[in-house]
PDB file of C-alpha atoms and ligand atoms in Angstrom:
ATOM      1  CA  UNK J   1      85.559 109.071  -2.945  1.00  0.00           C
ATOM      2  CA  UNK J   2      83.750 109.515   0.393  1.00  0.00           C
ATOM      3  CA  UNK J   3      82.955 112.868   1.985  1.00  0.00           C
ATOM      4  CA  UNK J   4      85.936 112.701   4.371  1.00  0.00           C
ATOM      5  CA  UNK J   5      88.403 112.046   1.582  1.00  0.00           C
ATOM      6  CA  UNK J   6      86.819 114.876  -0.409  1.00  0.00           C
ATOM      7  CA  UNK J   7      87.300 117.157   2.590  1.00  0.00           C
ATOM      8  CA  UNK J   8      91.002 116.227   2.807  1.00  0.00           C
ATOM      9  CA  UNK J   9      91.432 116.889  -0.903  1.00  0.00           C
ATOM     10  CA  UNK J  10      89.668 120.241  -0.618  1.00  0.00           C
ATOM     11  CA  UNK J  11      91.907 121.349   2.270  1.00  0.00           C
ATOM     12  CA  UNK J  12      94.975 120.220   0.314  1.00  0.00           C
ATOM     13  CA  UNK J  13      93.980 122.130  -2.811  1.00  0.00           C
ATOM     14  CA  UNK J  14      92.705 125.189  -0.925  1.00  0.00           C
ATOM     15  CA  UNK J  15      94.579 125.290   2.380  1.00  0.00           C
ATOM     16  CA  UNK J  16      92.905 127.542   4.945  1.00  0.00           C
ATOM     17  CA  UNK J  17      95.060 129.967   6.913  1.00  0.00           C
ATOM     18  CA  UNK J  18      98.092 129.437   4.704  1.00  0.00           C
ATOM     19  CA  UNK J  19     100.509 132.322   5.199  1.00  0.00           C
ATOM     20  CA  UNK J  20     102.233 134.315   7.880  1.00  0.00           C
ATOM     21  CA  UNK J  21     101.178 136.374  10.898  1.00  0.00           C
ATOM     22  CA  UNK J  22     103.132 139.636  10.999  1.00  0.00           C
ATOM     23  CA  UNK J  23     103.555 139.836  14.776  1.00  0.00           C
ATOM     24  CA  UNK J  24     102.868 136.343  16.072  1.00  0.00           C
ATOM     25  CA  UNK J  25     102.662 135.549  19.785  1.00  0.00           C
ATOM     26  CA  UNK J  26     104.615 132.354  19.112  1.00  0.00           C
ATOM     27  CA  UNK J  27     106.151 130.536  16.156  1.00  0.00           C
ATOM     28  CA  UNK J  28     107.725 127.205  15.374  1.00  0.00           C
ATOM     29  CA  UNK J  29     109.609 125.672  12.472  1.00  0.00           C
ATOM     30  CA  UNK J  30     108.747 122.002  12.118  1.00  0.00           C
ATOM     31  CA  UNK J  31     110.268 119.445   9.786  1.00  0.00           C
ATOM     32  CA  UNK J  32     109.454 115.865   8.916  1.00  0.00           C
ATOM     33  CA  UNK J  33     112.940 114.418   8.894  1.00  0.00           C
ATOM     34  CA  UNK J  34     111.912 111.342   6.940  1.00  0.00           C
ATOM     35  CA  UNK J  35     110.838 113.312   3.858  1.00  0.00           C
ATOM     36  CA  UNK J  36     112.192 116.840   4.325  1.00  0.00           C
ATOM     37  CA  UNK J  37     108.804 118.559   4.296  1.00  0.00           C
ATOM     38  CA  UNK J  38     108.642 121.663   6.454  1.00  0.00           C
ATOM     39  CA  UNK J  39     106.116 124.021   7.998  1.00  0.00           C
ATOM     40  CA  UNK J  40     106.439 127.327   9.776  1.00  0.00           C
ATOM     41  CA  UNK J  41     103.615 127.806  12.249  1.00  0.00           C
ATOM     42  CA  UNK J  42     102.534 131.162  13.676  1.00  0.00           C
ATOM     43  CA  UNK J  43     100.048 131.607  16.506  1.00  0.00           C
ATOM     44  CA  UNK J  44      98.382 134.804  17.641  1.00  0.00           C
ATOM     45  CA  UNK J  45      97.141 134.540  21.206  1.00  0.00           C
ATOM     46  CA  UNK J  46      95.033 137.013  23.144  1.00  0.00           C
ATOM     47  CA  UNK J  47      93.304 136.639  26.506  1.00  0.00           C
ATOM     48  CA  UNK J  48      94.149 132.931  26.678  1.00  0.00           C
ATOM     49  CA  UNK J  49      92.699 132.121  23.256  1.00  0.00           C
ATOM     50  CA  UNK J  50      94.191 131.401  19.877  1.00  0.00           C
ATOM     51  CA  UNK J  51      92.772 134.156  17.722  1.00  0.00           C
ATOM     52  CA  UNK J  52      94.770 133.263  14.608  1.00  0.00           C
ATOM     53  CA  UNK J  53      96.965 130.511  13.246  1.00  0.00           C
ATOM     54  CA  UNK J  54      98.839 130.605   9.982  1.00  0.00           C
ATOM     55  CA  UNK J  55     101.137 128.044   8.449  1.00  0.00           C
ATOM     56  CA  UNK J  56     103.364 127.964   5.409  1.00  0.00           C
ATOM     57  CA  UNK J  57     105.821 125.594   3.858  1.00  0.00           C
ATOM     58  CA  UNK J  58     105.899 122.472   1.756  1.00  0.00           C
ATOM     59  CA  UNK J  59     104.124 119.265   2.482  1.00  0.00           C
ATOM     60  CA  UNK J  60     102.274 116.315   1.006  1.00  0.00           C
ATOM     61  CA  UNK J  61      98.505 116.209   0.650  1.00  0.00           C
ATOM     62  CA  UNK J  62      97.956 114.729   4.116  1.00  0.00           C
ATOM     63  CA  UNK J  63     100.265 117.175   5.905  1.00  0.00           C
ATOM     64  CA  UNK J  64      98.849 120.218   4.113  1.00  0.00           C
ATOM     65  CA  UNK J  65      95.247 119.138   4.668  1.00  0.00           C
ATOM     66  CA  UNK J  66      95.923 118.307   8.326  1.00  0.00           C
ATOM     67  CA  UNK J  67      97.514 121.680   9.044  1.00  0.00           C
ATOM     68  CA  UNK J  68      94.650 123.428   7.290  1.00  0.00           C
ATOM     69  CA  UNK J  69      92.006 121.488   9.248  1.00  0.00           C
ATOM     70  CA  UNK J  70      93.941 122.082  12.467  1.00  0.00           C
ATOM     71  CA  UNK J  71      94.092 125.827  11.852  1.00  0.00           C
ATOM     72  CA  UNK J  72      90.319 126.002  11.496  1.00  0.00           C
ATOM     73  CA  UNK J  73      89.907 123.958  14.652  1.00  0.00           C
ATOM     74  CA  UNK J  74      92.368 125.936  16.797  1.00  0.00           C
ATOM     75  CA  UNK J  75      91.160 129.437  16.055  1.00  0.00           C
ATOM     76  CA  UNK J  76      88.956 130.560  18.942  1.00  0.00           C
ATOM     77  CA  UNK J  77      90.051 127.776  21.274  1.00  0.00           C
ATOM     78  CA  UNK J  78      91.400 128.214  24.796  1.00  0.00           C
ATOM     79  CA  UNK J  79      95.157 127.574  24.913  1.00  0.00           C
ATOM     80  CA  UNK J  80      94.905 125.473  28.078  1.00  0.00           C
ATOM     81  CA  UNK J  81      92.537 123.090  26.299  1.00  0.00           C
ATOM     82  CA  UNK J  82      94.789 122.918  23.249  1.00  0.00           C
ATOM     83  CA  UNK J  83      97.746 122.065  25.431  1.00  0.00           C
ATOM     84  CA  UNK J  84      95.842 118.934  26.499  1.00  0.00           C
ATOM     85  CA  UNK J  85      95.285 117.767  22.909  1.00  0.00           C
ATOM     86  CA  UNK J  86      96.929 114.478  22.004  1.00  0.00           C
ATOM     87  CA  UNK J  87      98.004 113.014  18.676  1.00  0.00           C
ATOM     88  CA  UNK J  88      94.869 110.861  18.583  1.00  0.00           C
ATOM     89  CA  UNK J  89      92.722 113.994  18.881  1.00  0.00           C
ATOM     90  CA  UNK J  90      94.438 115.500  15.846  1.00  0.00           C
ATOM     91  CA  UNK J  91      94.034 112.280  13.875  1.00  0.00           C
ATOM     92  CA  UNK J  92      90.363 112.281  14.869  1.00  0.00           C
ATOM     93  CA  UNK J  93      89.894 115.725  13.320  1.00  0.00           C
ATOM     94  CA  UNK J  94      90.801 114.307   9.913  1.00  0.00           C
ATOM     95  CA  UNK J  95      87.849 111.945   9.770  1.00  0.00           C
ATOM     96  CA  UNK J  96      89.835 109.339   7.820  1.00  0.00           C
ATOM     97  CA  UNK J  97      92.027 106.433   8.820  1.00  0.00           C
ATOM     98  CA  UNK J  98      95.695 107.315   8.454  1.00  0.00           C
ATOM     99  CA  UNK J  99      98.191 104.497   7.988  1.00  0.00           C
ATOM    100  CA  UNK J 100     101.072 104.168  10.439  1.00  0.00           C
ATOM    101  CA  UNK J 101     103.452 105.257   7.680  1.00  0.00           C
ATOM    102  CA  UNK J 102     101.552 108.547   7.115  1.00  0.00           C
ATOM    103  CA  UNK J 103     101.015 109.504  10.757  1.00  0.00           C
ATOM    104  CA  UNK J 104     104.080 111.774  10.754  1.00  0.00           C
ATOM    105  CA  UNK J 105     102.543 113.582   7.793  1.00  0.00           C
ATOM    106  CA  UNK J 106      99.203 113.981   9.538  1.00  0.00           C
ATOM    107  CA  UNK J 107     100.868 115.245  12.720  1.00  0.00           C
ATOM    108  CA  UNK J 108     103.420 117.649  11.212  1.00  0.00           C
ATOM    109  CA  UNK J 109     101.354 120.821  11.665  1.00  0.00           C
ATOM    110  CA  UNK J 110      99.995 119.688  15.009  1.00  0.00           C
ATOM    111  CA  UNK J 111     103.473 119.009  16.332  1.00  0.00           C
ATOM    112  CA  UNK J 112     104.571 122.485  15.223  1.00  0.00           C
ATOM    113  CA  UNK J 113     101.531 124.141  16.778  1.00  0.00           C
ATOM    114  CA  UNK J 114     102.066 122.330  20.088  1.00  0.00           C
ATOM    115  CA  UNK J 115     105.720 123.402  20.166  1.00  0.00           C
ATOM    116  CA  UNK J 116     104.741 126.988  19.307  1.00  0.00           C
ATOM    117  CA  UNK J 117     102.320 126.910  22.237  1.00  0.00           C
ATOM    118  CA  UNK J 118     105.062 125.572  24.494  1.00  0.00           C
ATOM    119  CA  UNK J 119     107.299 128.433  23.347  1.00  0.00           C
ATOM    120  CA  UNK J 120     104.509 130.810  24.311  1.00  0.00           C
ATOM    121  CA  UNK J 121     104.146 129.292  27.801  1.00  0.00           C
ATOM    122  CA  UNK J 122     107.924 129.377  28.298  1.00  0.00           C
ATOM    123  CA  UNK J 123     108.278 133.054  27.343  1.00  0.00           C
TER     124      UNK J 123
HETATM  125 FE1  LIG D   1     106.423 114.676   3.869  1.00  0.00          FE
HETATM  126 FE2  LIG D   1     104.025 113.741   4.175  1.00  0.00          FE
HETATM  127  S1  LIG D   1     105.511 113.025   2.773  1.00  0.00           S
HETATM  128  S2  LIG D   1     104.971 115.289   5.345  1.00  0.00           S
END
């Protein structure tokens, strides 16, 4: 197993930032309709930066690892920059090739986080 696959496995087994923020700035429930896996995403935003992200729910190895990696990436980032992030940027964070069939898995947390951010902007 290469180092990138090991990293995915580590994030799956020990997801970072798994849980709930008590008073989030924005939240989003996100489901993968093809498999039924779900995440709840919470963001805490202060002074234009994401200062915390937590996620919880049920997902496969790729979705759990992706949300975990995303949470580490987002914390400390400017929300205007995050708003510009595209699916390919999220897939790039994983460091592994994801098959077309598993892209929805890899993007589940990202999709939720983007929608949570949109909720925040629309408040
Ligand atoms: Fe459900 Fe991957 S199989 S998110």
